[in-house]
């Protein structure tokens, strides 16, 4: 996406829709979600409340574990092909230097790649993260040209051992940790 398109399509009303990558942001939404579900299915309110309470406890525990382990990579600088994990990076103090926005059919220009390469070098970027569901050939080319590791994160899961929210977040955090240590 171009920055203008990103603003229009991914930041509706000033909100980045990729909130689900941050366990505490997800936790902060549980009450509202539970109330809304209960308004549609009042007979299941008790189940919704119980499940939300259990999930909240797991999210808080997940955040504590990640926070402790993330201390070793705080303030690391990264670059992404798309801003799909920024809530997570911000929560755990990983600095997103920039994003390589790619719109379908829009080619990344050599001039733009050169500008990004210079920024990656000048800011000592340690890794470039790409979304498994949106493989970015330009991001891989960029990584090779600047000699920075590309790490493929899977924000969607649903395959193999990535069936729960916690599994997905833990898996991606392990990849982030490995890339930045």
PDB file of C-alpha atoms in Angstrom:
ATOM      1  CA  UNK A   1       0.000   0.000   0.000  1.00  0.00           C
ATOM      2  CA  UNK A   2       1.070   3.570  -0.465  1.00  0.00           C
ATOM      3  CA  UNK A   3       1.105   5.658   2.688  1.00  0.00           C
ATOM      4  CA  UNK A   4      -2.081   7.388   1.484  1.00  0.00           C
ATOM      5  CA  UNK A   5      -3.775   4.049   0.830  1.00  0.00           C
ATOM      6  CA  UNK A   6      -2.537   2.754   4.166  1.00  0.00           C
ATOM      7  CA  UNK A   7      -4.155   5.721   5.875  1.00  0.00           C
ATOM      8  CA  UNK A   8      -7.403   5.113   4.021  1.00  0.00           C
ATOM      9  CA  UNK A   9      -7.584   1.331   4.205  1.00  0.00           C
ATOM     10  CA  UNK A  10      -5.757   0.328   7.360  1.00  0.00           C
ATOM     11  CA  UNK A  11      -6.212   3.249   9.684  1.00  0.00           C
ATOM     12  CA  UNK A  12      -9.939   3.759   9.568  1.00  0.00           C
ATOM     13  CA  UNK A  13     -10.798   6.722  11.764  1.00  0.00           C
ATOM     14  CA  UNK A  14      -7.216   6.860  12.999  1.00  0.00           C
ATOM     15  CA  UNK A  15      -7.250   3.262  14.256  1.00  0.00           C
ATOM     16  CA  UNK A  16      -4.805   0.595  13.101  1.00  0.00           C
ATOM     17  CA  UNK A  17      -6.941  -2.579  12.760  1.00  0.00           C
ATOM     18  CA  UNK A  18      -4.054  -4.931  13.558  1.00  0.00           C
ATOM     19  CA  UNK A  19      -4.748  -4.621  17.311  1.00  0.00           C
ATOM     20  CA  UNK A  20      -4.956  -8.378  17.810  1.00  0.00           C
ATOM     21  CA  UNK A  21      -1.156  -8.717  17.840  1.00  0.00           C
ATOM     22  CA  UNK A  22      -1.037  -7.202  21.352  1.00  0.00           C
ATOM     23  CA  UNK A  23      -2.370  -9.471  24.135  1.00  0.00           C
ATOM     24  CA  UNK A  24      -3.204  -6.559  26.458  1.00  0.00           C
ATOM     25  CA  UNK A  25      -5.116  -4.685  23.768  1.00  0.00           C
ATOM     26  CA  UNK A  26      -7.105  -7.851  23.079  1.00  0.00           C
ATOM     27  CA  UNK A  27      -7.666  -8.211  26.831  1.00  0.00           C
ATOM     28  CA  UNK A  28      -8.967  -4.640  27.062  1.00  0.00           C
ATOM     29  CA  UNK A  29     -11.642  -5.488  24.488  1.00  0.00           C
ATOM     30  CA  UNK A  30     -12.968  -8.631  26.151  1.00  0.00           C
ATOM     31  CA  UNK A  31     -15.552  -6.870  28.329  1.00  0.00           C
ATOM     32  CA  UNK A  32     -17.097  -5.024  25.382  1.00  0.00           C
ATOM     33  CA  UNK A  33     -17.017  -8.123  23.199  1.00  0.00           C
ATOM     34  CA  UNK A  34     -18.601 -10.238  25.930  1.00  0.00           C
ATOM     35  CA  UNK A  35     -21.342  -7.654  26.507  1.00  0.00           C
ATOM     36  CA  UNK A  36     -22.090  -7.471  22.782  1.00  0.00           C
ATOM     37  CA  UNK A  37     -22.238 -11.251  22.395  1.00  0.00           C
ATOM     38  CA  UNK A  38     -24.451 -11.469  25.481  1.00  0.00           C
ATOM     39  CA  UNK A  39     -26.852  -8.929  23.975  1.00  0.00           C
ATOM     40  CA  UNK A  40     -27.304 -11.236  20.970  1.00  0.00           C
ATOM     41  CA  UNK A  41     -27.371 -14.461  22.995  1.00  0.00           C
ATOM     42  CA  UNK A  42     -28.529 -13.586  26.527  1.00  0.00           C
ATOM     43  CA  UNK A  43     -28.996 -17.262  27.393  1.00  0.00           C
ATOM     44  CA  UNK A  44     -25.225 -17.747  26.955  1.00  0.00           C
ATOM     45  CA  UNK A  45     -24.082 -14.741  28.991  1.00  0.00           C
ATOM     46  CA  UNK A  46     -22.707 -16.880  31.830  1.00  0.00           C
ATOM     47  CA  UNK A  47     -20.640 -18.976  29.390  1.00  0.00           C
ATOM     48  CA  UNK A  48     -19.327 -15.847  27.647  1.00  0.00           C
ATOM     49  CA  UNK A  49     -18.366 -14.261  30.964  1.00  0.00           C
ATOM     50  CA  UNK A  50     -16.632 -17.407  32.226  1.00  0.00           C
ATOM     51  CA  UNK A  51     -14.708 -17.878  28.965  1.00  0.00           C
ATOM     52  CA  UNK A  52     -13.730 -14.203  28.842  1.00  0.00           C
ATOM     53  CA  UNK A  53     -12.470 -14.373  32.419  1.00  0.00           C
ATOM     54  CA  UNK A  54     -10.346 -17.451  31.683  1.00  0.00           C
ATOM     55  CA  UNK A  55      -9.029 -15.971  28.455  1.00  0.00           C
ATOM     56  CA  UNK A  56      -8.201 -12.708  30.235  1.00  0.00           C
ATOM     57  CA  UNK A  57      -6.110 -14.580  32.812  1.00  0.00           C
ATOM     58  CA  UNK A  58      -4.236 -16.373  30.023  1.00  0.00           C
ATOM     59  CA  UNK A  59      -3.627 -13.109  28.156  1.00  0.00           C
ATOM     60  CA  UNK A  60      -2.223 -11.429  31.262  1.00  0.00           C
ATOM     61  CA  UNK A  61       0.051 -14.416  31.897  1.00  0.00           C
ATOM     62  CA  UNK A  62       1.156 -14.454  28.246  1.00  0.00           C
ATOM     63  CA  UNK A  63       2.001 -10.751  28.428  1.00  0.00           C
ATOM     64  CA  UNK A  64       4.052 -11.252  31.617  1.00  0.00           C
ATOM     65  CA  UNK A  65       6.087 -14.047  30.022  1.00  0.00           C
ATOM     66  CA  UNK A  66       6.728 -12.074  26.847  1.00  0.00           C
ATOM     67  CA  UNK A  67       7.622  -8.897  28.769  1.00  0.00           C
ATOM     68  CA  UNK A  68      10.222 -10.770  30.781  1.00  0.00           C
ATOM     69  CA  UNK A  69      11.816 -12.399  27.749  1.00  0.00           C
ATOM     70  CA  UNK A  70      11.547  -9.256  25.600  1.00  0.00           C
ATOM     71  CA  UNK A  71      13.814  -7.267  27.933  1.00  0.00           C
ATOM     72  CA  UNK A  72      16.813  -8.590  26.012  1.00  0.00           C
ATOM     73  CA  UNK A  73      15.540  -7.133  22.727  1.00  0.00           C
ATOM     74  CA  UNK A  74      13.973  -3.864  23.918  1.00  0.00           C
ATOM     75  CA  UNK A  75      14.725  -0.912  21.662  1.00  0.00           C
ATOM     76  CA  UNK A  76      15.884  -3.163  18.826  1.00  0.00           C
ATOM     77  CA  UNK A  77      15.142  -1.583  15.474  1.00  0.00           C
ATOM     78  CA  UNK A  78      13.199  -3.502  12.859  1.00  0.00           C
ATOM     79  CA  UNK A  79      11.590  -2.964   9.490  1.00  0.00           C
ATOM     80  CA  UNK A  80       8.449  -4.649   8.174  1.00  0.00           C
ATOM     81  CA  UNK A  81       7.003  -5.338   4.758  1.00  0.00           C
ATOM     82  CA  UNK A  82       3.593  -4.271   6.089  1.00  0.00           C
ATOM     83  CA  UNK A  83       2.565  -2.832   9.481  1.00  0.00           C
ATOM     84  CA  UNK A  84       0.701  -5.979  10.525  1.00  0.00           C
ATOM     85  CA  UNK A  85       2.410  -6.458  13.925  1.00  0.00           C
ATOM     86  CA  UNK A  86       2.994  -2.893  15.110  1.00  0.00           C
ATOM     87  CA  UNK A  87       0.813  -3.193  18.222  1.00  0.00           C
ATOM     88  CA  UNK A  88       2.985  -6.092  19.369  1.00  0.00           C
ATOM     89  CA  UNK A  89       6.233  -4.297  18.549  1.00  0.00           C
ATOM     90  CA  UNK A  90       5.075  -1.153  20.354  1.00  0.00           C
ATOM     91  CA  UNK A  91       3.915  -3.076  23.437  1.00  0.00           C
ATOM     92  CA  UNK A  92       7.286  -4.762  23.842  1.00  0.00           C
ATOM     93  CA  UNK A  93       9.399  -1.701  22.958  1.00  0.00           C
ATOM     94  CA  UNK A  94      10.695  -2.835  19.598  1.00  0.00           C
ATOM     95  CA  UNK A  95      11.148   0.160  17.334  1.00  0.00           C
ATOM     96  CA  UNK A  96       9.572  -0.088  13.891  1.00  0.00           C
ATOM     97  CA  UNK A  97      11.827   2.077  11.728  1.00  0.00           C
ATOM     98  CA  UNK A  98       9.617   1.741   8.676  1.00  0.00           C
ATOM     99  CA  UNK A  99       7.444  -0.364   6.482  1.00  0.00           C
ATOM    100  CA  UNK A 100       7.759  -1.383   2.865  1.00  0.00           C
ATOM    101  CA  UNK A 101       4.240  -0.732   1.640  1.00  0.00           C
ATOM    102  CA  UNK A 102       3.237  -2.781  -1.374  1.00  0.00           C
ATOM    103  CA  UNK A 103      -0.036  -2.343  -3.237  1.00  0.00           C
ATOM    104  CA  UNK A 104      -1.233  -5.013  -5.646  1.00  0.00           C
ATOM    105  CA  UNK A 105       0.078  -4.101  -9.064  1.00  0.00           C
ATOM    106  CA  UNK A 106       2.277  -1.310  -7.753  1.00  0.00           C
ATOM    107  CA  UNK A 107       5.986  -1.879  -8.170  1.00  0.00           C
ATOM    108  CA  UNK A 108       8.453  -0.688  -5.577  1.00  0.00           C
ATOM    109  CA  UNK A 109      10.852   1.612  -7.389  1.00  0.00           C
ATOM    110  CA  UNK A 110      14.633   1.256  -7.213  1.00  0.00           C
ATOM    111  CA  UNK A 111      14.759   4.824  -5.875  1.00  0.00           C
ATOM    112  CA  UNK A 112      12.439   3.887  -3.003  1.00  0.00           C
ATOM    113  CA  UNK A 113      14.452   0.728  -2.245  1.00  0.00           C
ATOM    114  CA  UNK A 114      17.648   2.797  -2.185  1.00  0.00           C
ATOM    115  CA  UNK A 115      16.088   5.257   0.277  1.00  0.00           C
ATOM    116  CA  UNK A 116      14.934   2.399   2.515  1.00  0.00           C
ATOM    117  CA  UNK A 117      18.348   0.694   2.291  1.00  0.00           C
ATOM    118  CA  UNK A 118      20.034   3.863   3.496  1.00  0.00           C
ATOM    119  CA  UNK A 119      17.570   4.161   6.363  1.00  0.00           C
ATOM    120  CA  UNK A 120      18.111   0.528   7.375  1.00  0.00           C
ATOM    121  CA  UNK A 121      21.887   1.055   7.484  1.00  0.00           C
ATOM    122  CA  UNK A 122      21.779   4.430   9.236  1.00  0.00           C
ATOM    123  CA  UNK A 123      19.400   3.211  11.952  1.00  0.00           C
ATOM    124  CA  UNK A 124      21.101  -0.164  12.484  1.00  0.00           C
ATOM    125  CA  UNK A 125      18.009  -2.243  11.701  1.00  0.00           C
ATOM    126  CA  UNK A 126      18.460  -5.821  12.920  1.00  0.00           C
ATOM    127  CA  UNK A 127      15.648  -7.626  11.086  1.00  0.00           C
ATOM    128  CA  UNK A 128      12.943  -7.309   8.469  1.00  0.00           C
ATOM    129  CA  UNK A 129       9.634  -9.003   9.242  1.00  0.00           C
ATOM    130  CA  UNK A 130       7.199 -10.178   6.625  1.00  0.00           C
ATOM    131  CA  UNK A 131       3.705 -11.609   6.884  1.00  0.00           C
ATOM    132  CA  UNK A 132       3.469 -15.274   5.863  1.00  0.00           C
ATOM    133  CA  UNK A 133       0.136 -14.608   4.169  1.00  0.00           C
ATOM    134  CA  UNK A 134       1.549 -11.717   2.100  1.00  0.00           C
ATOM    135  CA  UNK A 135       4.998 -12.779   0.959  1.00  0.00           C
ATOM    136  CA  UNK A 136       6.974  -9.766  -0.151  1.00  0.00           C
ATOM    137  CA  UNK A 137       9.545 -10.396  -2.850  1.00  0.00           C
ATOM    138  CA  UNK A 138      10.785  -6.762  -2.638  1.00  0.00           C
ATOM    139  CA  UNK A 139      11.309  -7.199   1.129  1.00  0.00           C
ATOM    140  CA  UNK A 140      13.424 -10.294   0.517  1.00  0.00           C
ATOM    141  CA  UNK A 141      15.435  -8.507  -2.186  1.00  0.00           C
ATOM    142  CA  UNK A 142      15.879  -5.547   0.160  1.00  0.00           C
ATOM    143  CA  UNK A 143      17.039  -7.806   2.992  1.00  0.00           C
ATOM    144  CA  UNK A 144      19.632  -9.456   0.766  1.00  0.00           C
ATOM    145  CA  UNK A 145      20.928  -6.114  -0.469  1.00  0.00           C
ATOM    146  CA  UNK A 146      21.379  -4.716   3.055  1.00  0.00           C
ATOM    147  CA  UNK A 147      22.462  -8.024   4.602  1.00  0.00           C
ATOM    148  CA  UNK A 148      19.644  -8.075   7.157  1.00  0.00           C
ATOM    149  CA  UNK A 149      17.760 -11.230   8.108  1.00  0.00           C
ATOM    150  CA  UNK A 150      14.161 -11.654   6.903  1.00  0.00           C
ATOM    151  CA  UNK A 151      11.831 -13.404   9.316  1.00  0.00           C
ATOM    152  CA  UNK A 152       8.429 -14.642   8.252  1.00  0.00           C
ATOM    153  CA  UNK A 153       5.749 -14.230  10.937  1.00  0.00           C
ATOM    154  CA  UNK A 154       2.380 -15.977  10.828  1.00  0.00           C
ATOM    155  CA  UNK A 155      -0.249 -13.638  12.266  1.00  0.00           C
ATOM    156  CA  UNK A 156      -3.173 -15.830  11.154  1.00  0.00           C
ATOM    157  CA  UNK A 157      -2.279 -19.352  12.256  1.00  0.00           C
ATOM    158  CA  UNK A 158      -4.896 -22.021  11.765  1.00  0.00           C
ATOM    159  CA  UNK A 159      -2.420 -24.646  10.574  1.00  0.00           C
ATOM    160  CA  UNK A 160      -0.185 -27.140  12.322  1.00  0.00           C
ATOM    161  CA  UNK A 161       0.350 -26.260  15.970  1.00  0.00           C
ATOM    162  CA  UNK A 162      -0.872 -22.660  15.551  1.00  0.00           C
ATOM    163  CA  UNK A 163      -4.504 -23.185  16.477  1.00  0.00           C
ATOM    164  CA  UNK A 164      -4.986 -20.855  19.452  1.00  0.00           C
ATOM    165  CA  UNK A 165      -4.348 -17.165  19.934  1.00  0.00           C
ATOM    166  CA  UNK A 166      -1.649 -17.933  22.496  1.00  0.00           C
ATOM    167  CA  UNK A 167       0.072 -20.422  20.167  1.00  0.00           C
ATOM    168  CA  UNK A 168       0.216 -17.827  17.382  1.00  0.00           C
ATOM    169  CA  UNK A 169       1.558 -15.057  19.623  1.00  0.00           C
ATOM    170  CA  UNK A 170       4.144 -17.361  21.274  1.00  0.00           C
ATOM    171  CA  UNK A 171       5.277 -18.734  17.916  1.00  0.00           C
ATOM    172  CA  UNK A 172       5.750 -15.268  16.434  1.00  0.00           C
ATOM    173  CA  UNK A 173       7.470 -13.990  19.558  1.00  0.00           C
ATOM    174  CA  UNK A 174       9.923 -16.896  19.446  1.00  0.00           C
ATOM    175  CA  UNK A 175      10.736 -15.958  15.838  1.00  0.00           C
ATOM    176  CA  UNK A 176      11.119 -12.270  16.759  1.00  0.00           C
ATOM    177  CA  UNK A 177      13.357 -13.139  19.714  1.00  0.00           C
ATOM    178  CA  UNK A 178      15.550 -15.387  17.574  1.00  0.00           C
ATOM    179  CA  UNK A 179      15.842 -12.738  14.837  1.00  0.00           C
ATOM    180  CA  UNK A 180      16.827  -9.962  17.254  1.00  0.00           C
ATOM    181  CA  UNK A 181      19.246 -11.773  19.590  1.00  0.00           C
TER     182      UNK A 181
END
